């Protein structure tokens, strides 16, 4: 949203309609925008880390006044791609920010069962990457850490690792029940005593930059906007079936053409077994 991705675009992606920039091919909440300069979110853990290093190295070769940024959780640091990416970044002097959200849990696996190191920041130091640990529940601390890290990455052509310590108060997904592997009291403590949004709101209110009236108006306005964009996204058609076979090859090979023809024929023969809002063209 900060870069300019609109609420309607978020809704279009979640519904996978004809206005979804990903053409309905991605899971919900896997956004991306070439115009706004960020890659599509990818589900496989940590695959984005070496990709970000490659993008950063390209920026360095083109002498761009910019850096790449990649985000991952503590579980991502247990993947080989994390270690490969960190080493490549250090050796190549790639201007990239590695931002790790260490929330203590990789789904149901706590950090204590993932590694014996003192968190994640020390892993960056082991690869020769300048690293810092920051309170991930302090919005201002994160802002200034990232701002300074970006300056170093761009001006000095070096990777920076930021470990933001936080906590996941919600379930990992709708199929996850986190009360099975951690106590309700622990979750409640972090939700009520360490909530970063409430913390920032108290800071703003203490400086008289915000109040309950503005809070209520903002929430009402956003709720109205959300209901509108969701209704609009739901009413739009899905991308055409032919989109399944495009955007990989410059010239579609014969085997994919045959697969498309076969798919069109099957859907045409059994229309009741396929969504009616997906055009066949």
mmCIF file with all atom_site columns, N, CA, C and O in Angstrom, residues 200-223:
data_model
loop_
_atom_site.group_PDB
_atom_site.id
_atom_site.type_symbol
_atom_site.label_atom_id
_atom_site.label_alt_id
_atom_site.label_comp_id
_atom_site.label_asym_id
_atom_site.label_entity_id
_atom_site.label_seq_id
_atom_site.pdbx_PDB_ins_code
_atom_site.Cartn_x
_atom_site.Cartn_y
_atom_site.Cartn_z
_atom_site.occupancy
_atom_site.B_iso_or_equiv
_atom_site.pdbx_formal_charge
_atom_site.auth_seq_id
_atom_site.auth_comp_id
_atom_site.auth_asym_id
_atom_site.auth_atom_id
_atom_site.pdbx_PDB_model_num
ATOM 1  N N  . UNK A 1 200 ? 2.224   1.852  19.007 1.00 0.00 ? 200 UNK A N  1
ATOM 2  C CA . UNK A 1 200 ? 2.410   3.047  18.188 1.00 0.00 ? 200 UNK A CA 1
ATOM 3  C C  . UNK A 1 200 ? 1.266   4.027  18.414 1.00 0.00 ? 200 UNK A C  1
ATOM 4  O O  . UNK A 1 200 ? 1.479   5.248  18.469 1.00 0.00 ? 200 UNK A O  1
ATOM 5  N N  . UNK A 1 201 ? 0.058   3.501  18.556 1.00 0.00 ? 201 UNK A N  1
ATOM 6  C CA . UNK A 1 201 ? -1.092  4.376  18.792 1.00 0.00 ? 201 UNK A CA 1
ATOM 7  C C  . UNK A 1 201 ? -0.933  5.142  20.100 1.00 0.00 ? 201 UNK A C  1
ATOM 8  O O  . UNK A 1 201 ? -1.196  6.357  20.168 1.00 0.00 ? 201 UNK A O  1
ATOM 9  N N  . UNK A 1 202 ? -0.461  4.476  21.149 1.00 0.00 ? 202 UNK A N  1
ATOM 10 C CA . UNK A 1 202 ? -0.243  5.149  22.431 1.00 0.00 ? 202 UNK A CA 1
ATOM 11 C C  . UNK A 1 202 ? 0.816   6.244  22.298 1.00 0.00 ? 202 UNK A C  1
ATOM 12 O O  . UNK A 1 202 ? 0.702   7.321  22.899 1.00 0.00 ? 202 UNK A O  1
ATOM 13 N N  . UNK A 1 203 ? 1.846   5.972  21.502 1.00 0.00 ? 203 UNK A N  1
ATOM 14 C CA . UNK A 1 203 ? 2.892   6.973  21.281 1.00 0.00 ? 203 UNK A CA 1
ATOM 15 C C  . UNK A 1 203 ? 2.312   8.206  20.589 1.00 0.00 ? 203 UNK A C  1
ATOM 16 O O  . UNK A 1 203 ? 2.590   9.350  20.977 1.00 0.00 ? 203 UNK A O  1
ATOM 17 N N  . UNK A 1 204 ? 1.496   7.980  19.564 1.00 0.00 ? 204 UNK A N  1
ATOM 18 C CA . UNK A 1 204 ? 0.890   9.089  18.836 1.00 0.00 ? 204 UNK A CA 1
ATOM 19 C C  . UNK A 1 204 ? -0.061  9.889  19.724 1.00 0.00 ? 204 UNK A C  1
ATOM 20 O O  . UNK A 1 204 ? -0.071  11.123 19.698 1.00 0.00 ? 204 UNK A O  1
ATOM 21 N N  . UNK A 1 205 ? -0.846  9.161  20.527 1.00 0.00 ? 205 UNK A N  1
ATOM 22 C CA . UNK A 1 205 ? -1.796  9.839  21.401 1.00 0.00 ? 205 UNK A CA 1
ATOM 23 C C  . UNK A 1 205 ? -1.100  10.624 22.500 1.00 0.00 ? 205 UNK A C  1
ATOM 24 O O  . UNK A 1 205 ? -1.549  11.708 22.879 1.00 0.00 ? 205 UNK A O  1
ATOM 25 N N  . UNK A 1 206 ? 0.011   10.090 23.002 1.00 0.00 ? 206 UNK A N  1
ATOM 26 C CA . UNK A 1 206 ? 0.742   10.792 24.058 1.00 0.00 ? 206 UNK A CA 1
ATOM 27 C C  . UNK A 1 206 ? 1.334   12.100 23.554 1.00 0.00 ? 206 UNK A C  1
ATOM 28 O O  . UNK A 1 206 ? 1.579   13.029 24.333 1.00 0.00 ? 206 UNK A O  1
ATOM 29 N N  . UNK A 1 207 ? 1.564   12.177 22.224 1.00 0.00 ? 207 UNK A N  1
ATOM 30 C CA . UNK A 1 207 ? 2.066   13.410 21.615 1.00 0.00 ? 207 UNK A CA 1
ATOM 31 C C  . UNK A 1 207 ? 0.941   14.256 21.015 1.00 0.00 ? 207 UNK A C  1
ATOM 32 O O  . UNK A 1 207 ? 1.205   15.253 20.337 1.00 0.00 ? 207 UNK A O  1
ATOM 33 N N  . UNK A 1 208 ? -0.299  13.819 21.266 1.00 0.00 ? 208 UNK A N  1
ATOM 34 C CA . UNK A 1 208 ? -1.486  14.530 20.795 1.00 0.00 ? 208 UNK A CA 1
ATOM 35 C C  . UNK A 1 208 ? -1.536  14.631 19.274 1.00 0.00 ? 208 UNK A C  1
ATOM 36 O O  . UNK A 1 208 ? -2.009  15.613 18.708 1.00 0.00 ? 208 UNK A O  1
ATOM 37 N N  . UNK A 1 209 ? -1.027  13.605 18.599 1.00 0.00 ? 209 UNK A N  1
ATOM 38 C CA . UNK A 1 209 ? -1.091  13.527 17.145 1.00 0.00 ? 209 UNK A CA 1
ATOM 39 C C  . UNK A 1 209 ? -2.253  12.633 16.694 1.00 0.00 ? 209 UNK A C  1
ATOM 40 O O  . UNK A 1 209 ? -2.498  12.501 15.503 1.00 0.00 ? 209 UNK A O  1
ATOM 41 N N  . UNK A 1 210 ? -2.928  12.001 17.640 1.00 0.00 ? 210 UNK A N  1
ATOM 42 C CA . UNK A 1 210 ? -4.007  11.053 17.333 1.00 0.00 ? 210 UNK A CA 1
ATOM 43 C C  . UNK A 1 210 ? -4.945  10.991 18.513 1.00 0.00 ? 210 UNK A C  1
ATOM 44 O O  . UNK A 1 210 ? -4.570  11.317 19.639 1.00 0.00 ? 210 UNK A O  1
ATOM 45 N N  . UNK A 1 211 ? -6.187  10.597 18.269 1.00 0.00 ? 211 UNK A N  1
ATOM 46 C CA . UNK A 1 211 ? -7.139  10.465 19.372 1.00 0.00 ? 211 UNK A CA 1
ATOM 47 C C  . UNK A 1 211 ? -8.196  9.430  19.003 1.00 0.00 ? 211 UNK A C  1
ATOM 48 O O  . UNK A 1 211 ? -8.219  8.909  17.879 1.00 0.00 ? 211 UNK A O  1
ATOM 49 N N  . UNK A 1 212 ? -9.076  9.138  19.959 1.00 0.00 ? 212 UNK A N  1
ATOM 50 C CA . UNK A 1 212 ? -10.088 8.094  19.759 1.00 0.00 ? 212 UNK A CA 1
ATOM 51 C C  . UNK A 1 212 ? -11.047 8.443  18.628 1.00 0.00 ? 212 UNK A C  1
ATOM 52 O O  . UNK A 1 212 ? -11.502 7.562  17.890 1.00 0.00 ? 212 UNK A O  1
ATOM 53 N N  . UNK A 1 213 ? -11.351 9.728  18.487 1.00 0.00 ? 213 UNK A N  1
ATOM 54 C CA . UNK A 1 213 ? -12.287 10.134 17.429 1.00 0.00 ? 213 UNK A CA 1
ATOM 55 C C  . UNK A 1 213 ? -11.713 9.840  16.050 1.00 0.00 ? 213 UNK A C  1
ATOM 56 O O  . UNK A 1 213 ? -12.398 9.285  15.187 1.00 0.00 ? 213 UNK A O  1
ATOM 57 N N  . UNK A 1 214 ? -10.450 10.205 15.844 1.00 0.00 ? 214 UNK A N  1
ATOM 58 C CA . UNK A 1 214 ? -9.810  9.918  14.561 1.00 0.00 ? 214 UNK A CA 1
ATOM 59 C C  . UNK A 1 214 ? -9.682  8.418  14.328 1.00 0.00 ? 214 UNK A C  1
ATOM 60 O O  . UNK A 1 214 ? -9.806  7.944  13.202 1.00 0.00 ? 214 UNK A O  1
ATOM 61 N N  . UNK A 1 215 ? -9.431  7.676  15.391 1.00 0.00 ? 215 UNK A N  1
ATOM 62 C CA . UNK A 1 215 ? -9.323  6.226  15.282 1.00 0.00 ? 215 UNK A CA 1
ATOM 63 C C  . UNK A 1 215 ? -10.637 5.626  14.797 1.00 0.00 ? 215 UNK A C  1
ATOM 64 O O  . UNK A 1 215 ? -10.660 4.785  13.888 1.00 0.00 ? 215 UNK A O  1
ATOM 65 N N  . UNK A 1 216 ? -11.734 6.042  15.402 1.00 0.00 ? 216 UNK A N  1
ATOM 66 C CA . UNK A 1 216 ? -13.051 5.528  15.015 1.00 0.00 ? 216 UNK A CA 1
ATOM 67 C C  . UNK A 1 216 ? -13.399 5.897  13.577 1.00 0.00 ? 216 UNK A C  1
ATOM 68 O O  . UNK A 1 216 ? -13.920 5.074  12.817 1.00 0.00 ? 216 UNK A O  1
ATOM 69 N N  . UNK A 1 217 ? -13.118 7.138  13.193 1.00 0.00 ? 217 UNK A N  1
ATOM 70 C CA . UNK A 1 217 ? -13.407 7.581  11.826 1.00 0.00 ? 217 UNK A CA 1
ATOM 71 C C  . UNK A 1 217 ? -12.592 6.790  10.808 1.00 0.00 ? 217 UNK A C  1
ATOM 72 O O  . UNK A 1 217 ? -13.103 6.403  9.750  1.00 0.00 ? 217 UNK A O  1
ATOM 73 N N  . UNK A 1 218 ? -11.319 6.561  11.137 1.00 0.00 ? 218 UNK A N  1
ATOM 74 C CA . UNK A 1 218 ? -10.457 5.804  10.226 1.00 0.00 ? 218 UNK A CA 1
ATOM 75 C C  . UNK A 1 218 ? -10.974 4.386  10.049 1.00 0.00 ? 218 UNK A C  1
ATOM 76 O O  . UNK A 1 218 ? -11.054 3.875  8.927  1.00 0.00 ? 218 UNK A O  1
ATOM 77 N N  . UNK A 1 219 ? -11.329 3.734  11.160 1.00 0.00 ? 219 UNK A N  1
ATOM 78 C CA . UNK A 1 219 ? -11.813 2.355  11.086 1.00 0.00 ? 219 UNK A CA 1
ATOM 79 C C  . UNK A 1 219 ? -13.112 2.269  10.289 1.00 0.00 ? 219 UNK A C  1
ATOM 80 O O  . UNK A 1 219 ? -13.301 1.345  9.498  1.00 0.00 ? 219 UNK A O  1
ATOM 81 N N  . UNK A 1 220 ? -14.005 3.212  10.505 1.00 0.00 ? 220 UNK A N  1
ATOM 82 C CA . UNK A 1 220 ? -15.269 3.207  9.762  1.00 0.00 ? 220 UNK A CA 1
ATOM 83 C C  . UNK A 1 220 ? -15.029 3.413  8.276  1.00 0.00 ? 220 UNK A C  1
ATOM 84 O O  . UNK A 1 220 ? -15.629 2.737  7.438  1.00 0.00 ? 220 UNK A O  1
ATOM 85 N N  . UNK A 1 221 ? -14.142 4.351  7.953  1.00 0.00 ? 221 UNK A N  1
ATOM 86 C CA . UNK A 1 221 ? -13.844 4.637  6.554  1.00 0.00 ? 221 UNK A CA 1
ATOM 87 C C  . UNK A 1 221 ? -13.211 3.436  5.863  1.00 0.00 ? 221 UNK A C  1
ATOM 88 O O  . UNK A 1 221 ? -13.595 3.076  4.742  1.00 0.00 ? 221 UNK A O  1
ATOM 89 N N  . UNK A 1 222 ? -12.254 2.790  6.537  1.00 0.00 ? 222 UNK A N  1
ATOM 90 C CA . UNK A 1 222 ? -11.588 1.636  5.945  1.00 0.00 ? 222 UNK A CA 1
ATOM 91 C C  . UNK A 1 222 ? -12.540 0.452  5.787  1.00 0.00 ? 222 UNK A C  1
ATOM 92 O O  . UNK A 1 222 ? -12.479 -0.276 4.799  1.00 0.00 ? 222 UNK A O  1
ATOM 93 N N  . UNK A 1 223 ? -13.420 0.270  6.757  1.00 0.00 ? 223 UNK A N  1
ATOM 94 C CA . UNK A 1 223 ? -14.398 -0.819 6.643  1.00 0.00 ? 223 UNK A CA 1
ATOM 95 C C  . UNK A 1 223 ? -15.309 -0.602 5.433  1.00 0.00 ? 223 UNK A C  1
ATOM 96 O O  . UNK A 1 223 ? -15.599 -1.540 4.682  1.00 0.00 ? 223 UNK A O  1
#
